[in-house]
Amino acid sequence: MKPTFLCACPVATICLVLVAFAESRPFNSINKLLFSAQSLLGKHNGPVSQIMPPSDEVSTGVIISDVIGKTQDIAIFSGLTRDVDTISGRLEDAAQNATVLAPNNTAMKNLKRKPWEDPKDYEALGTGAYKGGDGEDRAHKNLRTFVEAHIVPQSPWEEGQKVKTLAGNEIWWEIKDGKKNIQPSDVEVTSIADKVSNGEVWIIGGSLV
Ligand SMILES: *[C@@H]1O[C@H](CO)[C@@H](O)[C@H](O)[C@H]1NC(C)=O
Ligand SMILES: *[C@@H]1O[C@H](CO)[C@@H](O)[C@H](O)[C@H]1NC(C)=O
């Protein structure tokens, strides 16, 4: 049973992000669809957490898409992974491994800009960069790139091994002063939320882009 009530709907992505960031400037037109962040995040997490208790061991037959919604600390990011079709497809594919580097909710709320914003769009198009149909398409594309920059298309992933994320940015990880950090951005891996048959979900303390 998956919490599908909001997933697979592009508008839901925007709503989730809007609610999470409590700002609505680019998307005033769909503002009326919004409801409280608490109920949204709560519902997103409820059903799955009952099915999958946390475990340190690899859960056979269980895949990333089954478990990513169960961790409250990454509810905002996991909501985004389910709303971008290409990402949810990848995480549902038992034959393709991935390591998901999920920024926790604090990191998502503290982003310097919204995950659908790109300064280049504002430079080229001004303040209306995300208005209208084209603007929404642009926002979705940026959102997808943001999520892809946090997905390593392999697991296991060894220390020091340089890999390209789905967005193409090169990263690696190392243990420094007893802490596991994603490089080159020096973002700490605070815990591993899940190890399942097609990969792992790591919780990180910041964003990689
Ligand atoms: C995919 O991940 C599983 C679980 O960690 C591992 O046993 C398997 O070897 C991985 N497959 C590949 C192709 O890396
Ligand atoms: C997110 O990670 C940062 C850095 O480790 C930490 O200070 C913050 O409390 C974490 N927030 C959540 C919701 O886990």
CSV table of N, CA, C and O in Angstrom, one decimal, residues 13-121:
chain,number,residue,atom,x,y,z
A,13,THR,N,3.7,18.2,-6.3
A,13,THR,CA,5.1,18.6,-6.0
A,13,THR,C,5.2,20.0,-5.6
A,13,THR,O,5.9,20.4,-4.6
A,14,ILE,N,4.6,20.9,-6.4
A,14,ILE,CA,4.7,22.3,-6.1
A,14,ILE,C,4.1,22.6,-4.8
A,14,ILE,O,4.6,23.3,-4.0
A,15,CYS,N,2.9,22.0,-4.5
A,15,CYS,CA,2.2,22.2,-3.3
A,15,CYS,C,3.1,21.8,-2.1
A,15,CYS,O,3.3,22.6,-1.2
A,16,LEU,N,3.7,20.6,-2.2
A,16,LEU,CA,4.5,20.1,-1.1
A,16,LEU,C,5.6,21.1,-0.9
A,16,LEU,O,5.9,21.5,0.3
A,17,VAL,N,6.3,21.5,-1.9
A,17,VAL,CA,7.4,22.4,-1.8
A,17,VAL,C,7.0,23.7,-1.2
A,17,VAL,O,7.6,24.3,-0.3
A,18,LEU,N,5.9,24.2,-1.8
A,18,LEU,CA,5.3,25.5,-1.3
A,18,LEU,C,5.0,25.4,0.2
A,18,LEU,O,5.4,26.3,0.9
A,19,VAL,N,4.4,24.4,0.6
A,19,VAL,CA,4.0,24.3,2.0
A,19,VAL,C,5.2,24.2,2.8
A,19,VAL,O,5.4,24.9,3.8
A,20,ALA,N,6.2,23.4,2.4
A,20,ALA,CA,7.4,23.1,3.1
A,20,ALA,C,8.2,24.4,3.3
A,20,ALA,O,8.8,24.6,4.3
A,21,PHE,N,8.2,25.3,2.3
A,21,PHE,CA,9.0,26.4,2.3
A,21,PHE,C,8.2,27.7,2.7
A,21,PHE,O,8.8,28.8,2.8
A,22,ALA,N,6.9,27.5,2.9
A,22,ALA,CA,6.1,28.6,3.3
A,22,ALA,C,6.2,29.9,2.5
A,22,ALA,O,6.2,30.9,3.1
A,23,GLU,N,6.5,29.7,1.2
A,23,GLU,CA,6.5,30.9,0.4
A,23,GLU,C,5.9,30.5,-0.9
A,23,GLU,O,6.0,29.4,-1.4
A,24,SER,N,5.3,31.5,-1.6
A,24,SER,CA,4.4,31.1,-2.7
A,24,SER,C,4.6,32.0,-3.9
A,24,SER,O,3.9,31.8,-4.9
A,25,ARG,N,5.6,32.8,-3.9
A,25,ARG,CA,5.7,33.8,-4.9
A,25,ARG,C,5.5,33.3,-6.4
A,25,ARG,O,4.7,33.8,-7.1
A,26,PRO,N,6.3,32.2,-6.7
A,26,PRO,CA,6.2,31.9,-8.1
A,26,PRO,C,4.9,31.2,-8.5
A,26,PRO,O,4.5,31.0,-9.7
A,27,PHE,N,4.1,30.7,-7.5
A,27,PHE,CA,3.0,29.9,-7.9
A,27,PHE,C,1.7,30.4,-7.3
A,27,PHE,O,0.9,29.6,-6.8
A,28,ASN,N,1.5,31.7,-7.3
A,28,ASN,CA,0.2,32.2,-6.7
A,28,ASN,C,-1.0,31.6,-7.2
A,28,ASN,O,-2.0,31.4,-6.5
A,29,SER,N,-1.0,31.2,-8.5
A,29,SER,CA,-2.2,30.6,-9.1
A,29,SER,C,-2.7,29.3,-8.5
A,29,SER,O,-3.8,29.1,-8.5
A,30,ILE,N,-1.8,28.6,-7.9
A,30,ILE,CA,-2.3,27.3,-7.3
A,30,ILE,C,-2.2,27.3,-5.8
A,30,ILE,O,-2.4,26.3,-5.1
A,31,ASN,N,-2.1,28.5,-5.3
A,31,ASN,CA,-2.0,28.7,-3.9
A,31,ASN,C,-3.2,28.1,-3.2
A,31,ASN,O,-3.1,27.6,-2.1
A,32,LYS,N,-4.4,28.2,-3.8
A,32,LYS,CA,-5.6,27.8,-3.1
A,32,LYS,C,-5.6,26.3,-2.9
A,32,LYS,O,-6.4,25.8,-2.1
A,33,LEU,N,-4.8,25.6,-3.5
A,33,LEU,CA,-4.8,24.1,-3.3
A,33,LEU,C,-4.0,23.7,-2.0
A,33,LEU,O,-4.0,22.6,-1.6
A,34,LEU,N,-3.4,24.7,-1.5
A,34,LEU,CA,-2.5,24.4,-0.3
A,34,LEU,C,-3.3,24.0,0.9
A,34,LEU,O,-4.3,24.5,1.2
A,35,PHE,N,-2.7,23.2,1.7
A,35,PHE,CA,-3.2,22.9,3.0
A,35,PHE,C,-2.0,22.8,4.0
A,35,PHE,O,-0.8,22.9,3.5
A,36,SER,N,-2.2,22.5,5.2
A,36,SER,CA,-1.1,22.6,6.2
A,36,SER,C,0.0,21.6,6.0
A,36,SER,O,-0.2,20.5,5.7
A,37,ALA,N,1.2,22.1,6.3
A,37,ALA,CA,2.4,21.2,6.1
A,37,ALA,C,2.3,20.0,7.0
A,37,ALA,O,2.6,18.9,6.7
A,38,GLN,N,1.8,20.2,8.2
A,38,GLN,CA,1.7,19.1,9.1
A,38,GLN,C,0.9,17.9,8.6
A,38,GLN,O,1.3,16.8,8.6
A,39,SER,N,-0.3,18.3,8.1
A,39,SER,CA,-1.2,17.2,7.7
A,39,SER,C,-0.6,16.5,6.4
A,39,SER,O,-0.6,15.3,6.3
A,40,LEU,N,0.0,17.3,5.6
A,40,LEU,CA,0.6,16.8,4.4
A,40,LEU,C,1.8,15.8,4.7
A,40,LEU,O,1.8,14.7,4.3
A,41,LEU,N,2.7,16.3,5.5
A,41,LEU,CA,3.8,15.5,5.8
A,41,LEU,C,3.4,14.3,6.6
A,41,LEU,O,3.9,13.2,6.5
A,42,GLY,N,2.5,14.5,7.5
A,42,GLY,CA,2.0,13.4,8.4
A,42,GLY,C,1.4,12.3,7.5
A,42,GLY,O,1.8,11.1,7.6
A,43,LYS,N,0.5,12.6,6.6
A,43,LYS,CA,-0.1,11.6,5.7
A,43,LYS,C,0.9,10.9,4.8
A,43,LYS,O,0.8,9.8,4.6
A,44,HIS,N,1.9,11.7,4.4
A,44,HIS,CA,2.9,11.1,3.5
A,44,HIS,C,3.6,10.0,4.2
A,44,HIS,O,4.1,9.1,3.6
A,45,ASN,N,3.7,10.1,5.5
A,45,ASN,CA,4.6,9.1,6.2
A,45,ASN,C,3.8,8.0,6.9
A,45,ASN,O,4.3,7.0,7.1
A,46,GLY,N,2.5,8.3,7.2
A,46,GLY,CA,1.8,7.3,8.0
A,46,GLY,C,1.8,5.9,7.5
A,46,GLY,O,2.4,5.0,8.2
A,47,PRO,N,1.2,5.6,6.3
A,47,PRO,CA,1.0,4.2,6.0
A,47,PRO,C,2.3,3.4,5.9
A,47,PRO,O,2.3,2.3,6.3
A,48,VAL,N,3.3,4.0,5.3
A,48,VAL,CA,4.5,3.2,5.1
A,48,VAL,C,5.2,2.8,6.4
A,48,VAL,O,5.7,1.7,6.6
A,49,SER,N,5.2,3.8,7.4
A,49,SER,CA,5.9,3.5,8.6
A,49,SER,C,5.3,2.3,9.4
A,49,SER,O,6.0,1.7,10.1
A,50,GLN,N,4.0,2.1,9.1
A,50,GLN,CA,3.4,1.0,9.8
A,50,GLN,C,3.9,-0.4,9.2
A,50,GLN,O,4.0,-1.4,9.9
A,51,ILE,N,4.3,-0.3,7.9
A,51,ILE,CA,4.6,-1.6,7.2
A,51,ILE,C,6.1,-1.9,7.5
A,51,ILE,O,6.4,-3.0,7.7
A,52,MET,N,7.0,-0.9,7.5
A,52,MET,CA,8.4,-1.1,7.6
A,52,MET,C,9.1,-0.6,8.8
A,52,MET,O,9.4,0.6,8.8
A,53,PRO,N,9.3,-1.4,9.8
A,53,PRO,CA,10.1,-0.9,11.0
A,53,PRO,C,11.5,-0.7,10.5
A,53,PRO,O,12.0,-1.4,9.6
A,54,PRO,N,12.3,0.2,11.2
A,54,PRO,CA,13.7,0.4,10.8
A,54,PRO,C,14.5,-0.8,11.1
A,54,PRO,O,14.2,-1.6,12.0
A,55,SER,N,15.5,-1.0,10.3
A,55,SER,CA,16.4,-2.2,10.5
A,55,SER,C,17.8,-1.9,10.0
A,55,SER,O,17.9,-1.2,9.0
A,56,ASP,N,18.8,-2.4,10.6
A,56,ASP,CA,20.2,-2.2,10.1
A,56,ASP,C,20.5,-3.2,9.0
A,56,ASP,O,21.5,-3.1,8.3
A,57,GLU,N,19.7,-4.3,8.9
A,57,GLU,CA,20.1,-5.3,8.0
A,57,GLU,C,19.4,-5.0,6.6
A,57,GLU,O,18.4,-4.4,6.5
A,58,VAL,N,20.0,-5.6,5.6
A,58,VAL,CA,19.4,-5.5,4.2
A,58,VAL,C,18.1,-6.3,4.2
A,58,VAL,O,18.1,-7.4,4.6
A,59,SER,N,17.1,-5.6,3.9
A,59,SER,CA,15.8,-6.2,3.8
A,59,SER,C,15.6,-6.8,2.4
A,59,SER,O,15.5,-6.1,1.4
A,60,THR,N,15.6,-8.1,2.3
A,60,THR,CA,15.5,-8.7,0.9
A,60,THR,C,14.1,-8.5,0.4
A,60,THR,O,13.1,-8.6,1.1
A,61,GLY,N,14.0,-8.3,-0.9
A,61,GLY,CA,12.7,-8.1,-1.5
A,61,GLY,C,12.1,-6.8,-1.3
A,61,GLY,O,11.1,-6.4,-1.9
A,62,VAL,N,12.6,-6.0,-0.4
A,62,VAL,CA,12.1,-4.6,-0.2
A,62,VAL,C,13.0,-3.7,-1.0
A,62,VAL,O,14.2,-3.8,-1.1
A,63,ILE,N,12.4,-2.6,-1.6
A,63,ILE,CA,13.2,-1.7,-2.4
A,63,ILE,C,13.1,-0.3,-1.9
A,63,ILE,O,12.2,0.0,-1.0
A,64,ILE,N,13.9,0.6,-2.4
A,64,ILE,CA,14.0,2.0,-1.9
A,64,ILE,C,12.6,2.7,-1.8
A,64,ILE,O,12.3,3.3,-0.9
A,65,SER,N,11.9,2.5,-2.9
A,65,SER,CA,10.6,3.2,-3.0
A,65,SER,C,9.6,2.7,-1.9
A,65,SER,O,8.7,3.5,-1.5
A,66,ASP,N,9.8,1.5,-1.4
A,66,ASP,CA,9.0,1.0,-0.3
A,66,ASP,C,9.3,1.7,1.0
A,66,ASP,O,8.4,1.8,1.9
A,67,VAL,N,10.5,2.1,1.2
A,67,VAL,CA,10.9,2.6,2.5
A,67,VAL,C,11.2,4.1,2.7
A,67,VAL,O,11.2,4.6,3.8
A,68,ILE,N,11.4,4.8,1.6
A,68,ILE,CA,11.9,6.1,1.7
A,68,ILE,C,10.9,7.1,2.4
A,68,ILE,O,11.4,8.0,3.0
A,69,GLY,N,9.7,6.7,2.3
A,69,GLY,CA,8.7,7.6,3.0
A,69,GLY,C,8.5,7.4,4.4
A,69,GLY,O,7.8,8.1,5.1
A,70,LYS,N,9.2,6.4,5.0
A,70,LYS,CA,8.9,6.1,6.4
A,70,LYS,C,9.7,7.0,7.4
A,70,LYS,O,9.4,7.0,8.6
A,71,THR,N,10.7,7.7,6.9
A,71,THR,CA,11.6,8.4,7.8
A,71,THR,C,11.1,9.9,7.9
A,71,THR,O,11.2,10.6,6.9
A,72,GLN,N,10.6,10.3,9.0
A,72,GLN,CA,10.0,11.6,9.2
A,72,GLN,C,11.0,12.7,8.9
A,72,GLN,O,10.7,13.7,8.3
A,73,ASP,N,12.3,12.5,9.3
A,73,ASP,CA,13.3,13.5,9.2
A,73,ASP,C,13.6,13.9,7.7
A,73,ASP,O,14.2,15.0,7.5
A,74,ILE,N,13.2,13.1,6.8
A,74,ILE,CA,13.5,13.4,5.4
A,74,ILE,C,12.2,13.5,4.6
A,74,ILE,O,12.2,13.3,3.4
A,75,ALA,N,11.1,13.8,5.3
A,75,ALA,CA,9.8,13.8,4.6
A,75,ALA,C,9.7,14.7,3.4
A,75,ALA,O,9.1,14.4,2.4
A,76,ILE,N,10.3,15.9,3.5
A,76,ILE,CA,10.2,16.8,2.4
A,76,ILE,C,10.9,16.3,1.2
A,76,ILE,O,10.4,16.2,0.1
A,77,PHE,N,12.2,15.8,1.4
A,77,PHE,CA,12.9,15.3,0.2
A,77,PHE,C,12.3,14.1,-0.3
A,77,PHE,O,12.1,13.9,-1.6
A,78,SER,N,11.8,13.1,0.5
A,78,SER,CA,11.2,11.9,0.0
A,78,SER,C,10.0,12.2,-0.8
A,78,SER,O,9.7,11.5,-1.8
A,79,GLY,N,9.2,13.2,-0.4
A,79,GLY,CA,8.0,13.6,-1.1
A,79,GLY,C,8.4,14.0,-2.5
A,79,GLY,O,7.8,13.7,-3.5
A,80,LEU,N,9.6,14.7,-2.7
A,80,LEU,CA,10.0,15.1,-4.0
A,80,LEU,C,10.4,13.9,-4.9
A,80,LEU,O,10.1,13.9,-6.0
A,81,THR,N,11.0,12.9,-4.2
A,81,THR,CA,11.5,11.8,-5.0
A,81,THR,C,10.3,11.1,-5.6
A,81,THR,O,10.3,10.5,-6.7
A,82,ARG,N,9.1,11.1,-4.9
A,82,ARG,CA,8.0,10.4,-5.4
A,82,ARG,C,7.2,11.2,-6.4
A,82,ARG,O,6.5,10.6,-7.2
A,83,ASP,N,7.4,12.5,-6.4
A,83,ASP,CA,6.6,13.3,-7.4
A,83,ASP,C,7.3,13.5,-8.7
A,83,ASP,O,6.7,14.0,-9.6
A,84,VAL,N,8.6,13.2,-8.8
A,84,VAL,CA,9.3,13.3,-10.1
A,84,VAL,C,9.3,11.9,-10.7
A,84,VAL,O,9.9,11.0,-10.2
A,85,ASP,N,8.6,11.7,-11.8
A,85,ASP,CA,8.3,10.4,-12.4
A,85,ASP,C,9.6,9.6,-12.6
A,85,ASP,O,9.7,8.4,-12.3
A,86,THR,N,10.6,10.3,-13.2
A,86,THR,CA,11.8,9.5,-13.6
A,86,THR,C,12.5,9.0,-12.4
A,86,THR,O,13.1,8.0,-12.4
A,87,ILE,N,12.5,9.8,-11.3
A,87,ILE,CA,13.1,9.4,-10.0
A,87,ILE,C,12.3,8.3,-9.4
A,87,ILE,O,12.9,7.2,-9.0
A,88,SER,N,11.0,8.4,-9.3
A,88,SER,CA,10.3,7.4,-8.6
A,88,SER,C,10.4,6.1,-9.4
A,88,SER,O,10.5,5.0,-8.8
A,89,GLY,N,10.5,6.2,-10.7
A,89,GLY,CA,10.6,5.0,-11.6
A,89,GLY,C,12.0,4.3,-11.3
A,89,GLY,O,12.0,3.1,-11.1
A,90,ARG,N,13.0,5.1,-11.1
A,90,ARG,CA,14.3,4.5,-10.8
A,90,ARG,C,14.3,3.8,-9.4
A,90,ARG,O,14.9,2.7,-9.3
A,91,LEU,N,13.7,4.5,-8.4
A,91,LEU,CA,13.8,3.9,-7.1
A,91,LEU,C,12.8,2.7,-6.9
A,91,LEU,O,12.9,1.9,-6.0
A,92,GLU,N,11.9,2.5,-7.9
A,92,GLU,CA,11.0,1.4,-7.9
A,92,GLU,C,11.6,0.2,-8.7
A,92,GLU,O,11.0,-0.8,-8.7
A,93,ASP,N,12.7,0.4,-9.4
A,93,ASP,CA,13.3,-0.6,-10.2
A,93,ASP,C,14.2,-1.5,-9.4
A,93,ASP,O,15.3,-1.0,-9.0
A,94,ALA,N,13.8,-2.7,-9.1
A,94,ALA,CA,14.6,-3.6,-8.3
A,94,ALA,C,15.9,-4.0,-9.0
A,94,ALA,O,16.8,-4.4,-8.3
A,95,ALA,N,16.0,-3.8,-10.3
A,95,ALA,CA,17.2,-4.2,-11.0
A,95,ALA,C,18.3,-3.1,-11.1
A,95,ALA,O,19.4,-3.3,-11.6
A,96,GLN,N,17.9,-1.9,-10.6
A,96,GLN,CA,18.9,-0.8,-10.7
A,96,GLN,C,19.1,-0.2,-9.3
A,96,GLN,O,18.2,0.3,-8.6
A,97,ASN,N,20.4,-0.4,-8.8
A,97,ASN,CA,20.7,0.1,-7.5
A,97,ASN,C,20.9,1.6,-7.4
A,97,ASN,O,21.3,2.2,-8.4
A,98,ALA,N,20.7,2.1,-6.2
A,98,ALA,CA,21.0,3.6,-6.0
A,98,ALA,C,21.3,3.8,-4.6
A,98,ALA,O,21.0,3.1,-3.7
A,99,THR,N,22.1,4.9,-4.4
A,99,THR,CA,22.3,5.4,-3.0
A,99,THR,C,21.6,6.8,-3.0
A,99,THR,O,22.1,7.7,-3.7
A,100,VAL,N,20.6,6.9,-2.2
A,100,VAL,CA,19.9,8.2,-2.1
A,100,VAL,C,20.5,9.0,-1.0
A,100,VAL,O,20.5,8.5,0.2
A,101,LEU,N,20.9,10.2,-1.3
A,101,LEU,CA,21.4,11.1,-0.2
A,101,LEU,C,20.4,12.1,0.1
A,101,LEU,O,20.2,13.1,-0.6
A,102,ALA,N,19.6,11.8,1.1
A,102,ALA,CA,18.4,12.6,1.4
A,102,ALA,C,18.7,13.7,2.4
A,102,ALA,O,19.0,13.4,3.6
A,103,PRO,N,18.7,15.0,2.0
A,103,PRO,CA,18.8,16.1,3.0
A,103,PRO,C,17.7,16.1,4.0
A,103,PRO,O,16.5,15.8,3.6
A,104,ASN,N,18.0,16.2,5.3
A,104,ASN,CA,16.9,16.2,6.3
A,104,ASN,C,16.0,17.5,6.1
A,104,ASN,O,16.3,18.4,5.4
A,105,ASN,N,14.9,17.5,6.9
A,105,ASN,CA,14.0,18.6,6.7
A,105,ASN,C,14.6,19.9,7.0
A,105,ASN,O,14.2,20.9,6.4
A,106,THR,N,15.5,20.0,8.0
A,106,THR,CA,16.1,21.2,8.4
A,106,THR,C,16.9,21.8,7.2
A,106,THR,O,16.8,22.9,6.8
A,107,ALA,N,17.6,20.9,6.6
A,107,ALA,CA,18.4,21.3,5.4
A,107,ALA,C,17.6,21.8,4.3
A,107,ALA,O,17.9,22.8,3.6
A,108,MET,N,16.4,21.1,4.1
A,108,MET,CA,15.5,21.5,3.0
A,108,MET,C,14.9,22.9,3.3
A,108,MET,O,14.8,23.7,2.4
A,109,LYS,N,14.6,23.1,4.5
A,109,LYS,CA,14.0,24.4,4.9
A,109,LYS,C,15.0,25.5,4.8
A,109,LYS,O,14.7,26.7,4.7
A,110,ASN,N,16.3,25.2,5.0
A,110,ASN,CA,17.4,26.2,5.1
A,110,ASN,C,18.0,26.4,3.7
A,110,ASN,O,19.0,27.2,3.6
A,111,LEU,N,17.5,25.8,2.7
A,111,LEU,CA,18.1,26.1,1.3
A,111,LEU,C,18.2,27.6,1.0
A,111,LEU,O,17.2,28.3,1.3
A,112,LYS,N,19.3,28.0,0.4
A,112,LYS,CA,19.4,29.4,0.1
A,112,LYS,C,18.4,29.8,-1.0
A,112,LYS,O,17.9,31.0,-1.0
A,113,ARG,N,18.0,28.9,-1.8
A,113,ARG,CA,16.9,29.2,-2.8
A,113,ARG,C,16.0,28.0,-2.9
A,113,ARG,O,16.4,26.9,-2.5
A,114,LYS,N,14.8,28.2,-3.4
A,114,LYS,CA,13.9,27.1,-3.5
A,114,LYS,C,14.5,26.1,-4.5
A,114,LYS,O,15.1,26.4,-5.4
A,115,PRO,N,14.2,24.8,-4.3
A,115,PRO,CA,14.8,23.8,-5.2
A,115,PRO,C,14.3,23.9,-6.6
A,115,PRO,O,14.9,23.2,-7.5
A,116,TRP,N,13.3,24.6,-6.9
A,116,TRP,CA,12.8,24.8,-8.3
A,116,TRP,C,13.4,26.1,-8.9
A,116,TRP,O,13.1,26.3,-10.1
A,117,GLU,N,14.2,26.8,-8.2
A,117,GLU,CA,14.7,28.1,-8.7
A,117,GLU,C,16.1,27.9,-9.2
A,117,GLU,O,16.9,27.2,-8.6
A,118,ASP,N,16.4,28.6,-10.3
A,118,ASP,CA,17.8,28.6,-10.8
A,118,ASP,C,18.1,30.1,-11.1
A,118,ASP,O,17.3,30.8,-11.9
A,119,PRO,N,19.1,30.6,-10.5
A,119,PRO,CA,19.4,32.1,-10.7
A,119,PRO,C,19.5,32.4,-12.2
A,119,PRO,O,19.2,33.6,-12.6
A,120,LYS,N,19.9,31.5,-13.0
A,120,LYS,CA,20.1,31.8,-14.5
A,120,LYS,C,18.7,32.1,-15.1
A,120,LYS,O,18.6,32.9,-16.0
A,121,ASP,N,17.6,31.4,-14.6
A,121,ASP,CA,16.3,31.7,-15.1
A,121,ASP,C,15.9,33.2,-14.8
A,121,ASP,O,15.3,33.9,-15.6
